[in-house]
Coordinates of C-alpha atoms in Angstrom, one line a residue:
M1 CA 163.2 109.5 127.7
P2 CA 159.1 108.7 127.6
A3 CA 158.6 106.0 125.1
V4 CA 156.4 107.4 122.4
V5 CA 153.1 106.3 122.4
P6 CA 151.5 105.7 119.4
P7 CA 147.7 107.3 118.0
T8 CA 144.8 105.3 118.9
E9 CA 141.5 106.1 116.8
T10 CA 139.2 107.7 118.7
P11 CA 136.1 106.0 119.3
T12 CA 133.8 108.0 116.8
V13 CA 136.4 107.0 114.1
A14 CA 136.8 103.7 114.6
A15 CA 132.6 103.4 114.2
E16 CA 132.9 104.9 110.8
T17 CA 135.9 102.9 109.9
S18 CA 133.7 100.0 111.0
L19 CA 131.1 101.1 109.1
W20 CA 132.6 101.7 105.8
Y21 CA 134.3 98.5 106.4
Q22 CA 130.3 96.3 106.4
A23 CA 129.0 98.4 103.6
S24 CA 132.4 98.1 101.4
T25 CA 132.5 94.5 102.4
A26 CA 129.1 93.9 101.1
F27 CA 128.7 95.8 98.1
S28 CA 132.2 94.1 97.2
D29 CA 130.4 90.2 98.2
G30 CA 127.2 91.5 95.5
R31 CA 125.2 91.7 99.0
Y32 CA 124.0 95.1 97.3
S33 CA 120.7 95.6 99.1
A34 CA 122.9 95.1 102.3
A35 CA 125.5 97.9 100.9
I36 CA 122.5 100.3 100.4
H37 CA 121.3 99.9 104.1
L38 CA 124.5 100.3 105.3
Y39 CA 126.1 103.2 102.5
E40 CA 122.7 105.0 103.7
R41 CA 123.5 104.9 107.6
Y42 CA 126.7 106.0 106.5
L43 CA 126.6 109.0 104.2
T44 CA 123.4 109.7 107.5
N45 CA 126.1 109.7 110.1
Y46 CA 128.9 110.8 108.5
P47 CA 127.3 113.5 105.8
K48 CA 131.0 115.0 105.4
S49 CA 133.4 112.5 105.7
R50 CA 136.2 112.0 103.4
R51 CA 134.6 108.9 102.1
A52 CA 130.9 110.4 101.0
L53 CA 131.5 111.3 97.5
E54 CA 132.6 107.6 97.2
A55 CA 129.8 105.9 99.2
H56 CA 127.0 108.0 97.0
W57 CA 129.0 106.4 93.8
D58 CA 129.1 103.3 95.7
L59 CA 125.4 103.7 96.7
G60 CA 124.7 104.0 93.1
Q61 CA 126.1 101.2 91.6
A62 CA 124.4 99.3 94.6
Y63 CA 120.7 100.3 93.6
E64 CA 121.4 99.5 89.8
Q65 CA 122.3 95.8 90.6
M66 CA 118.9 96.3 92.3
G67 CA 117.0 97.5 89.6
E68 CA 116.1 100.8 91.4
V69 CA 117.0 102.9 88.5
T70 CA 115.1 106.2 90.2
A71 CA 117.3 106.2 92.9
A72 CA 120.6 105.0 91.3
I73 CA 120.0 108.6 89.3
K74 CA 119.2 110.2 92.6
E75 CA 122.5 109.4 94.0
Y76 CA 124.7 110.1 90.9
R77 CA 123.0 113.7 90.2
T78 CA 123.9 114.7 93.8
L79 CA 128.0 113.8 92.5
A80 CA 127.3 115.7 89.1
G81 CA 125.6 119.0 90.8
P82 CA 122.4 120.0 88.9
E83 CA 121.1 119.5 85.6
G84 CA 123.0 121.5 83.3
A85 CA 125.0 123.1 85.7
P86 CA 129.2 122.6 84.5
L87 CA 130.8 119.6 86.0
S88 CA 132.7 120.2 89.4
A89 CA 136.4 119.4 88.3
Q90 CA 136.9 119.1 92.4
N91 CA 134.7 116.0 92.3
S92 CA 136.7 113.3 90.7
Y93 CA 133.3 111.4 90.1
A94 CA 131.4 113.8 88.7
E95 CA 131.8 113.0 85.1
R96 CA 131.7 109.0 85.7
A97 CA 128.3 110.2 87.6
Q98 CA 127.1 112.0 84.6
H99 CA 128.0 109.4 82.4
R100 CA 126.0 106.9 84.7
I101 CA 123.0 109.5 84.3
D102 CA 123.2 109.3 80.5
A103 CA 123.3 105.7 80.3
L104 CA 120.4 105.0 82.3
R105 CA 118.2 107.8 80.2
N106 CA 119.5 105.8 76.7
Q107 CA 119.3 102.4 78.0
P108 CA 115.6 100.4 77.2
A109 CA 113.9 100.0 79.8
S110 CA 114.2 96.5 80.2
S111 CA 118.0 95.8 80.2
A112 CA 118.0 98.9 83.2
G113 CA 119.4 96.6 86.5
A114 CA 118.7 93.0 86.0
R115 CA 120.9 91.2 87.2
S116 CA 120.0 91.1 91.1
G117 CA 117.6 90.3 93.7
H118 CA 116.6 89.6 97.4
T119 CA 117.1 85.8 98.9
A120 CA 113.9 86.5 101.2
L121 CA 112.5 84.2 104.0
Y122 CA 108.8 85.0 105.0
V123 CA 108.3 84.8 108.4
S124 CA 104.7 84.5 109.9
F125 CA 103.9 85.4 113.6
S126 CA 104.3 81.9 115.0
N127 CA 107.4 81.2 113.5
L128 CA 109.3 84.2 115.0
P129 CA 112.4 83.4 117.3
P130 CA 111.6 84.5 121.4
M131 CA 111.9 88.3 121.2
S132 CA 115.4 88.3 123.4
Q133 CA 117.3 86.0 120.6
V134 CA 116.0 88.2 117.4
E135 CA 119.7 89.4 117.3
A136 CA 121.1 86.3 116.7
W137 CA 118.5 85.0 114.3
I138 CA 119.4 87.8 112.4
R139 CA 123.2 87.5 112.2
Q140 CA 122.1 84.0 111.3
L141 CA 120.5 85.2 108.8
S142 CA 122.7 87.5 107.6
A143 CA 125.9 84.9 107.3
Q144 CA 123.6 82.4 104.9
G145 CA 123.0 85.4 102.7
I146 CA 119.6 86.0 103.7
S147 CA 119.1 89.9 102.4
A148 CA 115.4 90.5 102.9
I149 CA 112.6 89.0 106.0
L150 CA 109.2 88.8 104.8
M151 CA 107.5 89.4 108.2
D152 CA 103.2 89.8 109.0
A153 CA 102.4 93.0 110.0
S154 CA 99.7 91.1 111.7
L155 CA 98.0 88.2 112.8
E156 CA 94.9 88.5 110.0
S157 CA 98.0 89.0 107.6
S158 CA 99.4 85.4 107.8
F159 CA 100.0 83.6 104.4
T160 CA 99.1 80.6 106.2
R161 CA 95.4 82.3 107.6
P162 CA 92.5 79.9 107.4
L163 CA 89.8 80.4 104.4
I164 CA 86.5 81.9 105.4
P165 CA 83.5 80.4 104.3
T166 CA 81.8 82.3 101.5
S167 CA 78.3 79.9 102.5
P168 CA 75.8 82.0 104.7
P169 CA 76.1 81.9 108.4
T170 CA 73.9 79.5 109.9
S171 CA 73.6 80.0 114.2
S172 CA 76.6 80.5 114.8
P173 CA 78.3 84.2 113.9
L174 CA 81.5 84.5 111.5
P175 CA 84.4 83.0 112.4
T176 CA 86.8 85.7 113.9
L177 CA 90.7 85.8 113.1
P178 CA 92.6 86.6 116.2
G179 CA 93.2 90.3 115.9
G180 CA 96.1 92.8 116.5
A181 CA 98.9 94.8 114.8
L182 CA 102.7 94.2 115.4
F183 CA 104.1 97.4 115.3
A184 CA 103.1 100.8 117.2
T185 CA 99.8 102.3 115.8
S186 CA 96.9 104.8 117.1
R187 CA 94.5 103.1 114.5
G188 CA 93.6 99.6 116.2
P189 CA 94.8 96.8 118.7
V190 CA 98.5 96.3 119.0
L191 CA 99.3 92.8 120.0
T192 CA 103.0 93.5 120.1
D193 CA 105.5 95.9 118.5
W194 CA 107.9 93.2 116.8
Y195 CA 108.9 95.7 114.3
G196 CA 110.3 98.4 116.5
V197 CA 112.4 95.5 117.4
M198 CA 113.0 93.6 113.9
V199 CA 113.6 96.5 111.7
P200 CA 116.7 98.4 113.4
Q201 CA 118.6 95.1 114.1
A202 CA 117.5 93.9 110.5
H203 CA 119.0 97.1 109.4
E204 CA 122.0 97.3 111.4
L205 CA 123.3 94.3 109.3
G206 CA 122.2 95.5 106.0
I207 CA 118.5 93.1 105.7
S208 CA 115.6 94.4 104.3
V209 CA 112.5 94.0 106.2
Y210 CA 109.0 93.4 104.2
A211 CA 105.9 94.3 105.6
V212 CA 103.0 91.9 104.9
L213 CA 99.3 93.5 105.3
D214 CA 96.2 92.2 104.2
L215 CA 94.0 95.4 103.4
Y216 CA 90.6 93.4 103.4
H217 CA 90.9 92.8 107.4
A218 CA 93.4 95.4 108.5
P219 CA 93.6 95.6 112.0
L220 CA 91.7 99.1 112.6
S221 CA 89.3 99.5 115.6
D222 CA 86.9 100.1 112.8
H223 CA 84.0 97.7 114.1
R224 CA 80.7 100.0 111.8
P225 CA 78.6 97.8 109.7
E226 CA 79.0 100.2 106.9
S227 CA 82.9 99.9 106.9
K228 CA 82.3 96.2 106.1
M229 CA 81.4 94.5 102.7
L230 CA 78.5 92.3 102.2
L231 CA 78.2 88.6 100.7
Y232 CA 75.4 88.6 97.8
D233 CA 73.5 84.8 97.6
P234 CA 72.3 85.0 94.4
T235 CA 70.4 81.4 95.2
R236 CA 68.6 83.3 98.1
R237 CA 68.2 86.7 96.8
K238 CA 70.4 88.2 100.1
V239 CA 72.9 89.1 101.4
H240 CA 75.0 88.4 104.2
P241 CA 77.7 90.0 106.5
W242 CA 81.0 89.4 105.3
T243 CA 84.7 89.7 107.0
Q244 CA 86.0 92.2 104.5
F245 CA 86.5 95.9 104.6
D246 CA 84.9 97.9 102.1
L247 CA 87.9 99.4 100.6
L248 CA 86.2 101.8 98.3
A249 CA 84.5 104.0 101.7
P250 CA 86.3 107.0 102.0
A251 CA 85.7 106.6 105.8
V252 CA 87.8 103.7 105.2
Q253 CA 90.6 104.7 102.9
Q254 CA 91.0 107.9 105.3
Q255 CA 91.7 105.1 108.3
M256 CA 94.1 103.2 106.2
A257 CA 96.3 105.7 105.1
Q258 CA 96.5 106.4 108.6
L259 CA 97.9 102.8 109.5
L260 CA 99.8 102.5 106.2
A261 CA 101.5 105.6 107.8
D262 CA 102.1 104.5 111.1
L263 CA 103.5 101.5 109.3
L264 CA 106.0 102.8 107.4
K265 CA 107.0 104.9 110.4
T266 CA 108.7 101.7 111.6
G267 CA 111.3 101.6 108.8
V268 CA 110.2 99.5 106.6
D269 CA 111.6 98.6 103.1
G270 CA 108.5 97.7 101.5
L271 CA 104.9 96.7 101.7
V272 CA 103.2 93.3 100.4
F273 CA 99.6 93.6 100.0
R274 CA 98.0 90.0 100.3
S275 CA 95.2 89.2 98.2
R276 CA 92.1 88.2 98.6
A277 CA 91.8 84.4 99.9
E278 CA 88.3 84.1 99.3
N279 CA 87.2 83.7 95.4
S280 CA 84.1 85.7 96.6
F281 CA 85.0 89.3 94.7
A282 CA 81.9 89.3 92.1
Y283 CA 80.0 88.8 94.9
E284 CA 80.9 91.9 97.8
V285 CA 78.9 94.2 97.4
S286 CA 78.1 97.1 99.8
D287 CA 75.9 99.8 99.9
G288 CA 78.0 102.5 98.8
V289 CA 80.1 100.5 95.9
L290 CA 76.7 99.9 94.4
R291 CA 75.7 103.7 94.9
Q292 CA 79.3 104.2 93.2
F293 CA 78.5 101.8 90.4
E294 CA 75.2 103.5 89.4
T295 CA 76.5 106.9 89.2
Q296 CA 80.1 106.4 87.5
V297 CA 78.6 103.6 84.9
H298 CA 74.6 104.8 84.7
Q299 CA 73.4 100.9 85.0
P300 CA 71.2 99.8 87.3
S301 CA 72.6 97.5 90.6
S302 CA 69.6 95.4 90.0
E303 CA 71.4 94.1 86.6
V304 CA 74.3 93.3 88.8
A305 CA 72.0 90.6 91.0
Q306 CA 70.5 89.3 87.5
A307 CA 73.4 89.1 86.1
L308 CA 75.4 87.3 89.5
R309 CA 72.2 85.3 89.7
D310 CA 72.4 84.1 85.6
R311 CA 76.0 83.7 86.5
M312 CA 75.2 81.2 89.4
A313 CA 72.8 79.2 87.3
L314 CA 75.1 78.7 84.4
R315 CA 75.9 75.0 83.7
P316 CA 79.0 73.9 81.9
N317 CA 78.5 74.4 77.5
E318 CA 76.2 76.6 78.3
P319 CA 76.3 79.9 75.9
A320 CA 77.0 83.4 77.9
P321 CA 73.9 84.8 79.1
N322 CA 73.1 88.6 78.0
S323 CA 73.5 89.5 81.2
D324 CA 77.3 88.6 80.7
K325 CA 78.6 91.6 79.5
T326 CA 77.1 93.6 83.4
L327 CA 78.6 90.9 85.0
W328 CA 82.1 92.2 83.1
R329 CA 81.3 95.6 83.5
W330 CA 80.7 95.1 87.4
V331 CA 83.7 93.3 87.7
G332 CA 85.8 95.5 85.9
W333 CA 84.9 98.5 86.9
K334 CA 85.2 97.7 90.4
A335 CA 88.7 95.9 90.0
R336 CA 89.8 99.4 88.5
Q337 CA 88.4 101.3 91.6
E338 CA 89.9 99.0 94.1
L339 CA 93.4 99.2 92.2
D340 CA 93.2 103.2 91.7
T341 CA 92.8 103.4 95.4
L342 CA 96.3 101.2 96.2
A343 CA 97.6 103.3 93.6
R344 CA 96.5 106.4 95.4
F345 CA 97.9 104.8 98.9
K346 CA 101.1 104.0 96.8
K347 CA 101.9 107.5 95.3
Y348 CA 101.1 108.9 99.0
L349 CA 103.8 106.3 100.9
Q350 CA 105.9 106.8 98.2
K351 CA 106.3 110.5 98.6
A352 CA 107.5 109.8 102.0
V353 CA 109.7 107.3 101.1
P354 CA 110.6 107.3 97.3
R355 CA 112.3 104.4 97.6
L356 CA 109.6 102.1 99.4
R357 CA 108.8 99.1 97.1
M358 CA 104.9 98.2 96.6
V359 CA 104.3 94.5 96.1
I360 CA 100.9 93.4 95.4
E361 CA 100.3 89.2 96.0
I362 CA 98.3 88.1 92.7
H363 CA 97.0 84.4 92.2
P364 CA 98.6 82.0 90.0
E365 CA 95.5 82.7 88.1
A366 CA 96.5 86.1 86.8
L367 CA 99.0 84.9 84.5
S368 CA 97.5 81.4 83.8
N369 CA 93.6 82.7 83.2
P370 CA 93.6 86.6 83.8
T371 CA 89.8 86.4 83.1
S372 CA 89.2 84.2 86.1
A373 CA 91.0 86.1 88.3
L374 CA 89.1 89.1 87.4
V375 CA 85.9 87.5 88.0
N376 CA 87.4 85.6 91.6
Y377 CA 89.6 87.7 93.0
G378 CA 89.5 91.0 91.2
E379 CA 93.2 90.9 89.8
D380 CA 94.3 92.2 87.3
A381 CA 98.1 92.0 86.7
A382 CA 98.8 94.0 83.4
E383 CA 96.9 97.0 85.1
A384 CA 98.9 96.8 88.2
R385 CA 102.3 96.1 87.0
R386 CA 101.2 99.5 84.3
R387 CA 100.9 101.0 87.8
G388 CA 104.3 100.2 88.8
F389 CA 103.6 98.0 91.3
D390 CA 105.6 94.6 91.8
L391 CA 103.6 91.2 91.5
L392 CA 104.5 88.7 94.0
L393 CA 103.1 85.4 92.7
G394 CA 101.3 83.8 95.9
G395 CA 99.2 80.8 96.4
P396 CA 100.9 77.9 98.4
S397 CA 104.1 77.7 98.4
R398 CA 105.9 76.4 95.9
E399 CA 108.7 73.5 95.0
A400 CA 111.8 74.6 92.4
S401 CA 110.5 72.9 89.8
D402 CA 107.2 74.7 89.6
V403 CA 109.3 78.0 90.2
R404 CA 110.9 77.0 86.8
S405 CA 107.9 76.4 85.3
F406 CA 106.0 79.9 86.6
G407 CA 109.2 81.6 84.8
G408 CA 108.3 81.3 81.4
A409 CA 104.5 83.1 82.1
F410 CA 106.4 86.0 83.9
K411 CA 108.6 85.8 80.9
G412 CA 108.6 89.7 79.3
W413 CA 106.6 90.7 81.8
S414 CA 108.1 93.8 83.6
R415 CA 109.2 95.6 80.0
D416 CA 108.1 98.6 79.0
V417 CA 104.9 98.7 81.2
I418 CA 105.9 102.2 82.9
Q419 CA 106.1 106.0 81.1
S420 CA 109.0 107.8 81.9
E421 CA 108.5 111.1 84.3
K422 CA 109.6 113.8 83.3
G423 CA 112.2 112.5 80.8
E424 CA 113.7 110.3 83.6
P425 CA 113.4 106.7 83.7
Q426 CA 111.5 104.8 86.1
T427 CA 112.0 102.0 88.0
L428 CA 110.7 98.7 86.3
P429 CA 107.8 96.7 88.5
Q430 CA 109.5 93.3 89.5
G431 CA 108.7 89.7 90.2
W432 CA 108.8 88.0 93.3
V433 CA 107.8 84.0 93.9
L434 CA 106.9 82.0 97.4
L435 CA 109.5 78.9 97.3
R436 CA 109.0 76.2 100.1
T437 CA 111.8 75.6 102.2
P438 CA 113.5 72.5 101.5
A439 CA 113.3 70.1 104.4
E440 CA 117.0 70.2 105.2
H441 CA 116.3 73.4 106.5
G442 CA 113.8 72.7 108.9
G443 CA 116.2 72.8 111.9
G444 CA 116.4 76.6 111.0
M445 CA 120.0 77.0 109.6
F446 CA 118.7 77.8 105.9
T447 CA 122.3 77.4 104.4
G448 CA 122.6 77.0 101.1
L449 CA 119.2 78.8 100.0
A450 CA 121.2 81.5 98.8
Q451 CA 122.8 79.4 96.3
Q452 CA 119.6 78.1 95.1
A453 CA 118.0 81.7 95.0
D454 CA 120.6 82.7 92.5
E455 CA 120.1 79.5 90.3
L456 CA 116.8 79.8 90.2
R457 CA 116.5 83.8 89.6
T458 CA 115.4 85.3 85.9
P459 CA 115.6 88.7 84.9
D460 CA 111.3 88.5 85.4
I461 CA 111.3 86.7 88.6
R462 CA 114.0 88.6 90.6
H463 CA 113.1 87.9 94.7
L464 CA 112.8 84.7 95.8
V465 CA 110.7 84.2 99.6
F466 CA 111.6 80.9 101.3
V467 CA 108.4 79.6 103.3
P468 CA 109.5 77.6 106.3
D469 CA 107.4 74.4 107.4
A470 CA 108.3 74.8 111.0
P471 CA 109.7 77.7 113.8
V472 CA 113.2 78.6 113.4
V473 CA 115.6 77.2 115.9
I474 CA 118.7 79.1 117.0
P475 CA 121.6 76.7 117.7

């Protein structure tokens, strides 16, 4: 009598089982960012699976833990059925899903999803591992509890970039930073398509990838003078060329939107917009910006120039000149116009990818001295959060003790800042902070960072971004 051969799993069934195990393990371990990626991939690959309903439920739960209220409700709505329709008796999750929808709608906004956040690693271009070792490197990060990677989208975007002198150029031209995008785009030069390699492999292990991009020095093939800002020198009453793109120029905005659309195609989970490195905001001008100011504010640009000269000549302890109102009108108007531009980019991108997180870097002064941050950098943290942006506390990476002290400045800032849309609670903005990687992690192992992040995390500072001082090393 022939031996009975026990049935074995087909390769397809084995792959489904393996992916389900990875997703459910990440969820039960509290690695909610990883669970989100893995459950989404599971539902994409196996939408008719007998575990599909459970996957939608766990995905909604993971979104709640990450504070993604809108995305959580979307998953629960898939289970509960259309609004107002009778609950399906065939779906064991329908009643529970409707209960979660009602609970999320009724609970105070500040208490929604304030329990988890990213333990992230910032990786500059110079600190990237050899491309042949990316998979091993990402596996190492995953094993150490890293849930997100922040990565330069261009060489000009690095947190370690040098400052550009604000004084007028002498005989030498303005310094030129190395150029080139690190993702595939038709809008400018491409150095290497790192995102095409990094994002798929990171997502395989449930690690999110956030693109760090400096819009003012974006990798665009646009060298027209009218696309760049000028810098006004009050002492000489002249303007000189400046390195930054004019974000208020319609032609530049159109190119930026196309560049961001290309970046979105890489599958990134969020974008981090860099702040100005130089404190030059009040003195940045262009013909187009001055014309817009005159048209909308009904004040001649010559009065702006006078206000800037008066500010430059002001001595300590002297009373503010009469032109001070003009100065505040100028910087306030310009800051709102730039934020309006970023908000349009946000709406455009999140229409394509609703769960895309949008982060704006701010200087510490934006919290400790808002008027200084407005004049020097064009930053309005309160208005940015009302527009639904996360805030990244930038500047030099700081020690753990500094993070604890900054926690007081952030306390409560994420509450009651977004109006509900169509009766649905919206995902609240969240706080991010750069943190110096402890010296013992210089070898690239990064052990213990997840535990340290959990100790520092608060309901307002949800995401800790570790910044290594040295290139990573693959053991």
